[in-house]
Coordinates of C-alpha atoms in Angstrom, one line a residue:
Chain A
M217 CA 102.8 -74.9 -135.1
S218 CA 101.2 -75.5 -131.7
G219 CA 104.1 -73.8 -130.0
L220 CA 103.4 -70.6 -131.9
S221 CA 99.7 -70.7 -131.0
F222 CA 100.6 -71.1 -127.3
A223 CA 102.9 -68.1 -127.5
L224 CA 100.3 -66.0 -129.2
A225 CA 97.6 -66.9 -126.6
G226 CA 100.1 -66.1 -123.9
A227 CA 100.7 -62.7 -125.4
V228 CA 97.0 -62.0 -125.5
L229 CA 96.6 -63.1 -121.9
F230 CA 99.5 -60.9 -120.8
A231 CA 98.0 -57.8 -122.5
L232 CA 94.5 -58.4 -121.1
A233 CA 95.8 -59.0 -117.6
L234 CA 98.1 -55.9 -117.8
H235 CA 95.0 -53.8 -118.6
A236 CA 93.2 -55.3 -115.7
V237 CA 96.0 -54.5 -113.2
F238 CA 95.6 -50.8 -113.9
A239 CA 91.9 -50.6 -114.7
R240 CA 90.4 -52.6 -111.8
H241 CA 90.1 -51.0 -108.4
H242 CA 89.6 -53.9 -106.1
L243 CA 93.0 -55.2 -104.9
L244 CA 92.0 -58.8 -105.1
R245 CA 91.2 -58.3 -108.8
K246 CA 94.6 -56.6 -109.3
I247 CA 96.4 -59.5 -107.6
I248 CA 94.5 -62.1 -109.8
A249 CA 95.3 -60.0 -112.8
C250 CA 99.0 -60.2 -111.9
N251 CA 98.8 -63.9 -111.7
V252 CA 97.1 -64.1 -115.1
A253 CA 99.8 -61.9 -116.6
A254 CA 102.4 -64.2 -115.1
S255 CA 100.7 -67.2 -116.6
G256 CA 100.7 -65.4 -119.9
V257 CA 104.5 -65.0 -119.8
F258 CA 104.9 -68.7 -118.8
M259 CA 102.7 -69.8 -121.7
I260 CA 105.0 -67.8 -124.1
L261 CA 108.0 -69.5 -122.6
V262 CA 106.5 -73.0 -122.8
G263 CA 105.3 -72.3 -126.3
M264 CA 108.8 -71.5 -127.3
S265 CA 110.3 -74.6 -125.8
S266 CA 108.2 -77.1 -127.7
G267 CA 109.1 -78.4 -131.1
G268 CA 112.8 -78.0 -131.6
S269 CA 114.4 -79.1 -134.9
D270 CA 114.7 -82.7 -133.6
G271 CA 111.2 -82.7 -132.1
R272 CA 112.5 -82.7 -128.6
A273 CA 111.5 -79.9 -126.2
D274 CA 114.1 -77.5 -125.0
A275 CA 114.5 -77.9 -121.2
V276 CA 115.8 -74.4 -120.4
P277 CA 112.6 -72.5 -120.8
Q278 CA 110.8 -75.1 -118.8
A279 CA 113.3 -74.6 -115.9
L280 CA 112.7 -70.9 -116.2
V281 CA 108.9 -71.4 -116.0
L282 CA 109.4 -73.6 -112.9
T283 CA 111.4 -70.9 -111.2
G284 CA 109.0 -68.3 -112.3
I285 CA 106.1 -70.2 -110.8
V286 CA 107.8 -70.5 -107.4
I287 CA 108.5 -66.7 -107.4
S288 CA 105.0 -65.9 -108.6
V289 CA 103.4 -68.1 -105.8
S290 CA 105.5 -66.5 -103.1
L291 CA 104.8 -63.0 -104.3
T292 CA 101.1 -63.8 -104.4
A293 CA 101.2 -65.0 -100.9
F294 CA 102.9 -61.8 -99.8
L295 CA 100.4 -59.7 -101.7
L296 CA 97.5 -61.6 -100.1
S297 CA 98.8 -61.2 -96.6
L298 CA 99.3 -57.5 -97.2
L299 CA 95.8 -57.3 -98.5
R300 CA 94.4 -59.0 -95.4
R301 CA 96.4 -56.6 -93.1
L302 CA 95.2 -53.6 -95.2
A303 CA 91.5 -54.7 -95.1
S304 CA 91.5 -55.7 -91.4
G305 CA 93.1 -52.4 -90.4
G306 CA 89.8 -50.7 -91.2
G307 CA 90.6 -49.8 -94.7
A308 CA 88.9 -51.1 -97.8
A309 CA 90.5 -53.5 -100.1
R310 CA 91.5 -50.6 -102.4
L311 CA 94.4 -48.2 -102.8
P312 CA 93.7 -44.7 -101.6
E313 CA 93.9 -43.3 -105.1
D314 CA 91.2 -45.7 -106.3
E315 CA 88.6 -44.8 -103.6
R316 CA 85.2 -43.5 -104.7
Chain B
M290 CA 143.5 -71.4 -104.5
S291 CA 141.6 -69.5 -107.2
P292 CA 140.6 -66.0 -106.0
A293 CA 137.1 -66.5 -107.4
L294 CA 136.5 -68.9 -104.5
L295 CA 136.2 -65.8 -102.3
L296 CA 133.1 -64.7 -104.2
P297 CA 130.6 -66.9 -102.2
G298 CA 131.7 -65.0 -99.1
L299 CA 130.0 -62.0 -100.5
I300 CA 126.5 -63.5 -100.1
L301 CA 127.1 -64.4 -96.5
P302 CA 124.3 -62.0 -95.4
L303 CA 121.8 -64.5 -96.9
V304 CA 123.0 -66.9 -94.3
A305 CA 122.9 -64.3 -91.6
A306 CA 119.2 -63.6 -92.3
P307 CA 117.8 -66.8 -90.8
V308 CA 120.4 -66.7 -88.0
S309 CA 119.3 -63.3 -86.9
F310 CA 115.7 -64.4 -87.2
L311 CA 116.4 -67.3 -84.8
L312 CA 118.6 -65.3 -82.4
G313 CA 116.4 -62.2 -82.3
R314 CA 117.7 -59.7 -79.7
R315 CA 120.7 -61.9 -79.0
A316 CA 122.2 -61.4 -82.4
L317 CA 122.7 -57.7 -81.7
P318 CA 124.9 -55.8 -82.0
W319 CA 127.6 -58.3 -83.0
L320 CA 126.1 -60.1 -86.0
P321 CA 126.0 -57.1 -88.4
W322 CA 129.6 -56.2 -87.6
L323 CA 130.7 -59.9 -88.0
V324 CA 129.0 -60.1 -91.4
A325 CA 130.3 -56.7 -92.6
L326 CA 133.8 -57.6 -91.6
M327 CA 133.7 -61.0 -93.4
V328 CA 132.3 -59.3 -96.6
A329 CA 134.9 -56.6 -96.3
G330 CA 137.6 -59.2 -95.9
C331 CA 136.5 -61.0 -99.0
L332 CA 136.5 -57.6 -100.9
C333 CA 140.0 -56.9 -99.7
G334 CA 141.2 -60.4 -100.8
L335 CA 139.6 -59.9 -104.2
A336 CA 141.1 -56.4 -104.8
A337 CA 144.6 -57.6 -105.8
P338 CA 143.5 -60.3 -108.3
L339 CA 140.9 -57.9 -109.7
L340 CA 143.6 -55.3 -110.4
S341 CA 145.8 -57.9 -112.2
E342 CA 143.1 -59.7 -114.1
G343 CA 140.4 -57.1 -114.6
E344 CA 137.5 -59.5 -114.4
L345 CA 136.8 -62.7 -112.4
F346 CA 134.3 -65.4 -113.2
L347 CA 132.9 -68.2 -110.9
H348 CA 131.1 -71.0 -112.7
L349 CA 128.5 -72.3 -110.2
G350 CA 128.6 -76.0 -109.8
N351 CA 131.4 -76.2 -112.4
W352 CA 128.8 -76.0 -115.3
E353 CA 130.1 -74.0 -118.2
P354 CA 127.8 -71.5 -119.9
P355 CA 125.7 -71.5 -122.0
L356 CA 123.9 -74.1 -119.8
G357 CA 125.5 -73.2 -116.5
L358 CA 125.3 -70.1 -114.5
R359 CA 128.2 -67.9 -113.7
W360 CA 129.0 -65.0 -111.5
R361 CA 130.9 -62.0 -112.9
F362 CA 133.0 -59.8 -110.8
D363 CA 134.8 -56.6 -111.9
G364 CA 135.7 -53.2 -110.6
L365 CA 132.2 -51.8 -110.8
V366 CA 130.7 -54.8 -109.0
W367 CA 133.4 -54.3 -106.3
G368 CA 132.3 -50.7 -105.8
M369 CA 128.6 -51.5 -105.7
I370 CA 129.2 -54.3 -103.1
A371 CA 131.5 -52.1 -101.0
A372 CA 128.9 -49.3 -100.9
T373 CA 126.1 -51.8 -100.0
T374 CA 128.2 -53.2 -97.2
L375 CA 129.0 -49.7 -95.8
V376 CA 125.3 -48.6 -95.9
C377 CA 123.9 -51.8 -94.5
L378 CA 126.4 -51.8 -91.6
A379 CA 125.7 -48.1 -90.7
V380 CA 121.9 -48.7 -90.9
A381 CA 122.2 -51.8 -88.7
V382 CA 124.0 -49.8 -86.1
Y383 CA 121.5 -47.0 -86.4
A384 CA 118.5 -49.2 -86.2
D385 CA 119.6 -50.7 -82.9
G386 CA 118.9 -47.3 -81.3
Y387 CA 115.8 -46.5 -83.4
V388 CA 112.4 -46.9 -81.9
P389 CA 109.6 -46.9 -84.4
N390 CA 106.7 -44.6 -84.1
R391 CA 104.4 -46.7 -82.0
G392 CA 107.3 -48.0 -79.8
R393 CA 106.6 -51.7 -80.5
R394 CA 110.1 -53.1 -80.1
G395 CA 108.8 -56.7 -80.6
R396 CA 107.8 -56.1 -84.2
W397 CA 110.9 -53.9 -84.8
L398 CA 113.1 -57.0 -84.3
G399 CA 111.8 -58.2 -87.6
F400 CA 113.9 -55.5 -89.2
W401 CA 117.3 -57.3 -89.0
P402 CA 116.4 -60.5 -90.9
V403 CA 115.0 -58.3 -93.7
L404 CA 118.1 -56.1 -93.7
F405 CA 120.4 -59.2 -94.1
F406 CA 118.1 -60.6 -96.7
L407 CA 118.2 -57.4 -98.7
W408 CA 121.9 -57.1 -98.3
G409 CA 122.5 -60.7 -99.6
A410 CA 120.0 -60.2 -102.4
L411 CA 121.7 -57.0 -103.6
N412 CA 125.2 -58.6 -103.5
S413 CA 124.0 -61.6 -105.5
L414 CA 122.2 -59.2 -107.9
F415 CA 125.5 -57.4 -108.6
L416 CA 127.3 -60.7 -109.0
A417 CA 124.8 -62.3 -111.4
G418 CA 126.2 -62.8 -114.8
D419 CA 123.1 -64.0 -116.7
I420 CA 119.8 -62.3 -117.3
F421 CA 117.6 -64.9 -115.7
N422 CA 119.6 -64.9 -112.5
I423 CA 119.3 -61.1 -112.5
Y424 CA 115.5 -61.6 -112.7
V425 CA 115.5 -63.9 -109.7
T426 CA 117.7 -61.6 -107.6
L427 CA 115.7 -58.6 -108.6
E428 CA 112.6 -60.3 -107.2
L429 CA 114.4 -61.1 -104.0
V430 CA 115.4 -57.4 -103.7
S431 CA 111.8 -56.3 -104.3
L432 CA 110.4 -58.7 -101.7
A433 CA 112.8 -57.4 -99.1
A434 CA 112.1 -53.8 -100.1
V435 CA 108.4 -54.1 -99.8
A436 CA 108.7 -55.9 -96.4
L437 CA 110.8 -52.9 -95.3
V438 CA 108.1 -50.4 -96.4
T439 CA 105.3 -52.2 -94.5
L440 CA 107.3 -53.1 -91.4
D441 CA 105.5 -50.8 -89.0
G442 CA 102.1 -51.8 -90.2
R443 CA 100.4 -48.4 -90.4
P444 CA 97.6 -48.3 -93.1
Q445 CA 99.4 -45.7 -95.1
A446 CA 102.6 -47.8 -95.1
L447 CA 100.6 -50.9 -96.1
A448 CA 99.0 -49.1 -99.0
A449 CA 102.3 -47.7 -100.2
G450 CA 103.9 -51.1 -99.9
M451 CA 101.0 -52.7 -101.8
R452 CA 101.3 -50.1 -104.7
Y453 CA 105.0 -50.7 -104.8
L454 CA 104.7 -54.5 -104.9
L455 CA 102.1 -54.4 -107.6
L456 CA 104.2 -52.1 -109.8
A457 CA 107.3 -54.0 -109.1
L458 CA 105.5 -57.2 -110.1
V459 CA 104.3 -55.7 -113.4
G460 CA 107.9 -54.5 -113.9
S461 CA 109.4 -57.9 -113.4
L462 CA 106.8 -59.5 -115.7
C463 CA 107.8 -57.1 -118.4
Y464 CA 111.5 -58.0 -117.7
L465 CA 110.7 -61.7 -117.9
L466 CA 108.9 -61.3 -121.2
G467 CA 112.0 -59.5 -122.5
I468 CA 114.1 -62.5 -121.4
A469 CA 111.7 -64.9 -123.1
L470 CA 112.1 -63.0 -126.4
L471 CA 115.9 -62.9 -126.1
Y472 CA 116.2 -66.6 -125.4
A473 CA 113.8 -67.5 -128.2
S474 CA 115.9 -65.6 -130.7
F475 CA 119.4 -66.0 -129.5
G476 CA 119.4 -69.1 -127.4
V477 CA 121.5 -68.0 -124.5
L478 CA 120.9 -66.4 -121.1
D479 CA 124.5 -65.5 -120.2
A480 CA 125.0 -61.8 -120.5
A481 CA 128.5 -61.9 -122.0
L482 CA 127.5 -64.6 -124.6
L483 CA 124.3 -62.7 -125.4
A484 CA 126.3 -59.5 -126.1
E485 CA 128.3 -61.4 -128.7
R486 CA 125.3 -63.1 -130.4
L487 CA 122.8 -60.3 -130.3
Q488 CA 121.8 -59.0 -133.7
P489 CA 119.9 -55.7 -134.0
G490 CA 116.4 -56.1 -135.3
M491 CA 112.7 -56.1 -134.3
T492 CA 113.1 -58.8 -131.6
A493 CA 116.2 -57.1 -130.0
S494 CA 114.4 -53.7 -130.0
L495 CA 111.3 -55.1 -128.5
A496 CA 113.2 -57.0 -125.8
M497 CA 115.2 -53.9 -125.0
A498 CA 112.0 -51.9 -124.6
L499 CA 110.5 -54.6 -122.3
L500 CA 113.6 -54.8 -120.1
G501 CA 113.6 -51.0 -120.1
V502 CA 110.0 -50.6 -119.0
G503 CA 110.4 -53.3 -116.3
L504 CA 113.5 -51.7 -114.9
F505 CA 112.2 -48.1 -115.2
L506 CA 109.3 -49.2 -113.1
K507 CA 111.5 -50.8 -110.5
T508 CA 113.9 -47.9 -110.3
A509 CA 111.1 -45.3 -110.3
L510 CA 112.7 -43.3 -113.1
F511 CA 110.7 -40.5 -114.7
P512 CA 107.8 -40.8 -115.9
V513 CA 107.0 -43.8 -113.7
H514 CA 108.4 -42.4 -110.4
G515 CA 105.0 -41.9 -108.8
W516 CA 105.2 -44.7 -106.3
L517 CA 108.6 -43.9 -104.8
P518 CA 107.9 -40.9 -102.6
A519 CA 105.0 -42.5 -100.9
A520 CA 106.8 -45.8 -100.3
H521 CA 110.1 -44.2 -99.2
G522 CA 108.4 -41.5 -97.2
E523 CA 106.1 -43.9 -95.2
A524 CA 108.8 -46.5 -94.4
P525 CA 110.6 -46.3 -91.0
A526 CA 113.7 -44.1 -91.4
P527 CA 116.4 -46.9 -91.4
A528 CA 114.3 -48.7 -94.0
S529 CA 113.9 -45.5 -96.1
A530 CA 117.7 -45.2 -96.0
L531 CA 118.1 -48.7 -97.5
L532 CA 115.4 -48.2 -100.1
S533 CA 116.4 -44.8 -101.3
S534 CA 120.1 -45.6 -101.6
L535 CA 120.6 -49.3 -102.3
V536 CA 117.4 -50.7 -103.8
V537 CA 117.1 -48.1 -106.5
M538 CA 120.9 -48.2 -107.1
G539 CA 120.6 -52.0 -107.7
S540 CA 117.9 -51.8 -110.4
L541 CA 119.5 -48.7 -112.1
Y542 CA 122.8 -50.6 -112.2
V543 CA 121.2 -53.5 -114.0
L544 CA 119.4 -51.2 -116.4
L545 CA 122.5 -49.3 -117.4
R546 CA 124.6 -52.4 -117.6
L547 CA 122.2 -54.5 -119.7
W548 CA 121.2 -51.7 -122.0
L549 CA 124.8 -50.5 -122.7
E550 CA 126.4 -54.0 -122.8
L551 CA 123.8 -55.9 -124.7
F552 CA 122.0 -53.4 -126.8
G553 CA 124.8 -51.0 -127.7
A554 CA 124.0 -51.6 -131.4
V555 CA 120.3 -51.3 -131.0
L556 CA 120.5 -47.9 -129.2
T557 CA 120.5 -45.5 -132.0
P558 CA 121.7 -41.9 -131.4
G559 CA 118.2 -40.6 -131.4
L560 CA 117.1 -43.2 -128.9
R561 CA 120.1 -42.4 -126.7
Q562 CA 119.1 -38.7 -126.7
F563 CA 115.6 -39.7 -125.8
V564 CA 116.8 -41.7 -122.8
A565 CA 118.8 -38.8 -121.6
V566 CA 115.8 -36.5 -122.1
L567 CA 113.9 -38.8 -119.6
G568 CA 116.9 -38.5 -117.2
A569 CA 116.9 -34.7 -117.6
A570 CA 113.2 -34.5 -117.0
A571 CA 113.7 -36.6 -113.8
V572 CA 116.3 -34.2 -112.6
L573 CA 114.3 -31.1 -113.2
W574 CA 110.8 -32.3 -112.2
G575 CA 112.0 -34.3 -109.2
S576 CA 114.0 -31.3 -107.9
W577 CA 111.0 -29.0 -108.4
L578 CA 108.7 -31.4 -106.5
A579 CA 111.3 -31.8 -103.7
M580 CA 111.2 -28.0 -103.3
C581 CA 107.4 -28.1 -102.8
Q582 CA 107.3 -30.6 -100.0
R583 CA 106.6 -29.8 -96.3
R584 CA 108.0 -33.0 -94.7
L585 CA 111.7 -33.7 -94.6
K586 CA 111.4 -37.3 -95.6
L587 CA 109.4 -36.4 -98.7
V588 CA 112.0 -33.7 -99.6
V589 CA 114.7 -36.4 -99.4
A590 CA 112.5 -39.0 -101.3
Y591 CA 111.8 -36.6 -104.2
S592 CA 115.4 -35.7 -104.3
T593 CA 116.1 -39.4 -105.0
V594 CA 113.8 -39.2 -108.0
A595 CA 115.9 -36.2 -109.2
Q596 CA 119.3 -37.8 -108.5
L597 CA 118.4 -41.0 -110.3
G598 CA 118.1 -39.0 -113.5
Y599 CA 121.8 -38.1 -113.7
P600 CA 123.3 -41.5 -114.5
L601 CA 120.9 -41.7 -117.5
L602 CA 122.7 -38.7 -119.0
M603 CA 125.7 -40.8 -119.7
V604 CA 123.8 -42.9 -122.3
P605 CA 124.3 -40.5 -125.3
L606 CA 127.8 -39.4 -124.1
L607 CA 129.1 -43.0 -124.4
E608 CA 129.2 -42.7 -128.2
T609 CA 131.5 -39.7 -128.1
S610 CA 135.1 -39.1 -127.3
G611 CA 134.2 -38.6 -123.6
A612 CA 133.0 -42.2 -123.2
A613 CA 135.4 -43.2 -120.4
A614 CA 134.6 -40.0 -118.4
A615 CA 130.9 -40.4 -118.8
W616 CA 130.9 -44.0 -117.8
S617 CA 132.9 -43.6 -114.7
G618 CA 131.2 -40.3 -113.8
G619 CA 127.7 -41.7 -114.0
F620 CA 128.5 -44.7 -111.8
Y621 CA 130.6 -42.6 -109.4
L622 CA 127.6 -40.4 -109.0
L623 CA 125.4 -43.4 -108.3
L624 CA 127.8 -44.7 -105.6
S625 CA 128.2 -41.3 -103.8
H626 CA 124.5 -40.8 -104.0
A627 CA 123.9 -44.1 -102.2
L628 CA 126.1 -43.0 -99.2
A629 CA 124.8 -39.4 -99.1
K630 CA 121.1 -40.3 -99.5
A631 CA 121.3 -43.0 -96.8
S632 CA 122.9 -40.5 -94.4
M633 CA 120.1 -37.9 -95.2
F634 CA 117.4 -40.4 -94.4
L635 CA 119.1 -41.4 -91.2
V636 CA 119.2 -37.7 -90.2
A637 CA 115.5 -37.4 -91.0
G638 CA 115.0 -40.3 -88.6
V639 CA 116.9 -38.5 -85.9
L640 CA 114.6 -35.5 -86.4
L641 CA 111.5 -37.7 -86.3
H642 CA 112.9 -39.4 -83.1
A643 CA 113.6 -36.1 -81.5
Q644 CA 110.4 -34.2 -82.1
G645 CA 107.8 -36.9 -83.2
H646 CA 107.2 -35.4 -86.7
D647 CA 109.3 -34.2 -89.6
R648 CA 107.5 -31.1 -90.7
I649 CA 110.2 -28.7 -91.9
F650 CA 108.7 -25.5 -90.7
Q651 CA 108.1 -26.8 -87.2
S652 CA 111.6 -27.9 -86.7
R653 CA 113.2 -24.8 -85.3
G654 CA 116.2 -25.3 -83.1
F655 CA 117.0 -28.8 -84.2
A656 CA 120.5 -27.7 -85.3
G657 CA 121.2 -26.3 -81.8
R658 CA 120.4 -29.5 -80.1
Y659 CA 121.8 -32.0 -82.7
P660 CA 124.7 -30.3 -84.3
M661 CA 126.3 -33.6 -85.3
S662 CA 123.2 -34.7 -87.2
V663 CA 122.9 -31.4 -89.0
F664 CA 126.6 -31.4 -89.8
A665 CA 126.0 -34.9 -91.4
F666 CA 123.1 -33.6 -93.3
G667 CA 125.2 -30.7 -94.7
L668 CA 128.1 -33.0 -95.6
A669 CA 125.7 -35.4 -97.4
A670 CA 124.1 -32.4 -99.2
L671 CA 127.5 -31.5 -100.7
T672 CA 127.1 -34.6 -102.9
L673 CA 123.6 -33.6 -104.0
L674 CA 124.8 -30.1 -104.8
A675 CA 127.9 -31.5 -106.4
L676 CA 130.2 -29.1 -104.4
P677 CA 133.9 -30.1 -103.9
P678 CA 135.2 -32.1 -102.1
S679 CA 132.4 -34.6 -102.4
G680 CA 132.0 -37.8 -104.4
G681 CA 129.1 -36.2 -106.2
F682 CA 131.4 -33.4 -107.4
I683 CA 133.8 -35.8 -109.0
G684 CA 131.0 -37.7 -110.7
K685 CA 129.3 -34.6 -112.0
W686 CA 132.7 -33.1 -113.1
L687 CA 133.4 -36.2 -115.2
L688 CA 130.0 -36.0 -116.8
L689 CA 130.4 -32.3 -117.4
E690 CA 133.8 -32.9 -119.0
A691 CA 132.2 -35.6 -121.3
S692 CA 129.3 -33.4 -122.2
F693 CA 131.2 -30.2 -123.0
G694 CA 134.1 -32.1 -124.5
S695 CA 131.9 -33.9 -127.0
G696 CA 129.9 -30.9 -128.0
Q697 CA 126.6 -32.1 -126.4
W698 CA 126.7 -29.0 -124.1
W699 CA 122.9 -29.2 -123.4
W700 CA 123.4 -32.1 -120.9
G701 CA 126.0 -30.0 -119.1
L702 CA 123.4 -27.3 -118.6
V703 CA 121.0 -29.9 -117.1
L704 CA 123.8 -31.0 -114.7
L705 CA 124.4 -27.4 -113.6
L706 CA 120.7 -26.5 -113.3
G707 CA 120.1 -29.7 -111.3
G708 CA 122.8 -28.6 -108.8
L709 CA 121.1 -25.1 -108.4
L710 CA 117.7 -26.7 -107.8
A711 CA 119.3 -29.0 -105.3
A712 CA 120.6 -26.0 -103.5
G713 CA 117.1 -24.7 -103.4
Y714 CA 115.6 -27.7 -101.6
V715 CA 118.6 -28.2 -99.3
F716 CA 118.6 -24.6 -98.0
R717 CA 114.9 -24.6 -97.7
V718 CA 115.4 -27.4 -95.1
L719 CA 118.5 -25.9 -93.5
V720 CA 117.1 -22.4 -92.8
P721 CA 114.3 -23.4 -90.4
I722 CA 116.3 -26.0 -88.5
F723 CA 118.9 -23.4 -87.6
G724 CA 116.2 -21.2 -86.1
D725 CA 115.8 -20.4 -82.5
A726 CA 114.4 -23.4 -80.5
G727 CA 112.5 -21.3 -77.9
H728 CA 111.0 -23.6 -75.3
R729 CA 110.5 -26.5 -77.6
H730 CA 111.1 -29.9 -76.0
L731 CA 113.3 -32.3 -78.0
E732 CA 113.7 -36.0 -77.0
A733 CA 117.2 -37.4 -76.5
V734 CA 118.5 -39.5 -79.3
P735 CA 121.0 -42.3 -78.9
L736 CA 124.5 -41.3 -79.9
R737 CA 125.0 -44.3 -82.2
M738 CA 122.2 -43.0 -84.4
E739 CA 123.9 -39.7 -85.0
L740 CA 127.3 -41.4 -85.4
A741 CA 125.9 -43.8 -88.1
A742 CA 124.5 -40.9 -90.1
L743 CA 127.8 -38.9 -89.8
S744 CA 130.0 -41.8 -90.9
L745 CA 128.0 -42.3 -94.1
A746 CA 128.1 -38.6 -94.8
V747 CA 131.9 -38.6 -94.2
G748 CA 132.1 -41.6 -96.5
S749 CA 130.5 -39.6 -99.3
V750 CA 133.1 -36.8 -98.9
V751 CA 136.0 -39.3 -98.7
L752 CA 134.9 -40.6 -102.1
G753 CA 135.6 -37.1 -103.4
L754 CA 139.0 -36.9 -101.7
V755 CA 140.4 -40.2 -102.9
A756 CA 138.7 -40.3 -106.2
G757 CA 141.8 -41.2 -108.3
A758 CA 142.1 -45.0 -107.8
P759 CA 138.3 -45.8 -107.8
V760 CA 137.7 -43.8 -111.0
R761 CA 140.6 -45.5 -112.7
A762 CA 139.2 -48.9 -111.6
L763 CA 135.8 -47.9 -113.0
Q764 CA 137.3 -46.9 -116.3
A765 CA 139.2 -50.2 -116.4
V766 CA 135.9 -52.0 -116.6
V767 CA 135.4 -53.1 -120.2
L768 CA 133.6 -50.3 -121.9
P769 CA 130.6 -51.3 -123.9

């Protein structure tokens, strides 16, 4: 049963973070929201992997989560360095359409 | 020796990326040629076994599916990798002569490692045979694509890259969620096994929608095309050529293949019509916006939005008697578009190089000074207009045949109207550049840049002249 609750919590996290990516204007908040959304997806994957019929966890979703974390960390690093360049180039930490 | 052992040769560009990073200037101009020749050699070696066997598999590390990963190679993948190789080589030759706006050659050297990285990532995307491997390679492609957009470091380019990366990230998270659902219900990741086990139902529909939303975002299909013109318009010209031809082709290929092969039973006739309506909207709206632009790069970028709509039109036609024609026509259009669009962006780069801006109505006399580039632009435009003898004509002809032959004539009308609108934006560009130059000063442009643009444009026409064998090879791919 705990697997299902993990998956549900993950789905809620994903939905909240997806809202934040589009509703928040500051880029740092958008980047954090992307990370939260990714964690939501990972929680769903981990939740599915626990509690097979024989009580042992399925290793494949865990391997997927591990790969996903590596990708998410490297994309976040790229986003943050873009953000720094954008902010230090005189611009604000916002996209032009979100100004005001 | 099993012919599948040649497959790893196709991702050699991934090895070339760090090599070109370490060698810098010394890797030019030979490294792109060497890599392209090796990839082309592997493709030639694979052609004969492909014709006899139809489909090749390579089990990575000798692990069998469902646990192991495997690569799948068929006629369609062959075509995609061949087009990628041709475009990447031409762009590499072109970029050697290209000087970015601010003239900072030092930073421009960063272009080649990213080019090789993108090339290798695309080839591995086409080879990937399971849905998680596709996710990983899609991320590699997005990373390289965003790096290309932001390469010259102007604030507008950084903002466009940032928007692109955020949307691509949202798209890939949706895709990953779709994978999670599929694995939870059917227990496999391998695409071929999944196609056998998939049962229509709530989970399958939801997973299909999630994969679709993710890939629509990444491909910039209508109605989520907003980020594409800014990103492709702000990137340096050689980078725009790669983005607008290959990157979008990669994700559209994945979308069509996954949807049609895995979810054939889930896609109801109504849903198929809806997908094609989105494609038709992309064609009409994208062409209209292309006609309203004042900068050449934006015209070409909006025309990408329009052209990406055509392959979606094959989705409803695949259930009819014209399935084979629709399938091969849609993908043939995608391949010819890649060559033609890359050539058009390279010409836009020549224009920028020569006069420092790409405003159409201040480009008088460009044709007089650079006839070869303008000829390339015209040849490439044949594919967008779908005039014979171009590859675009063959693709559209097949789609038209499928649409009128199956009684769904309304998609044929969209195809014809799209061609007319394309004529509108192409001639809107051609008329001013044939004007009288007066005393305008135009900078000299290295010959290799013009030759690279011309060779891709000629390639898109050759696809129309020798269409028989490639179209048969596409139709030999197992139809979903």
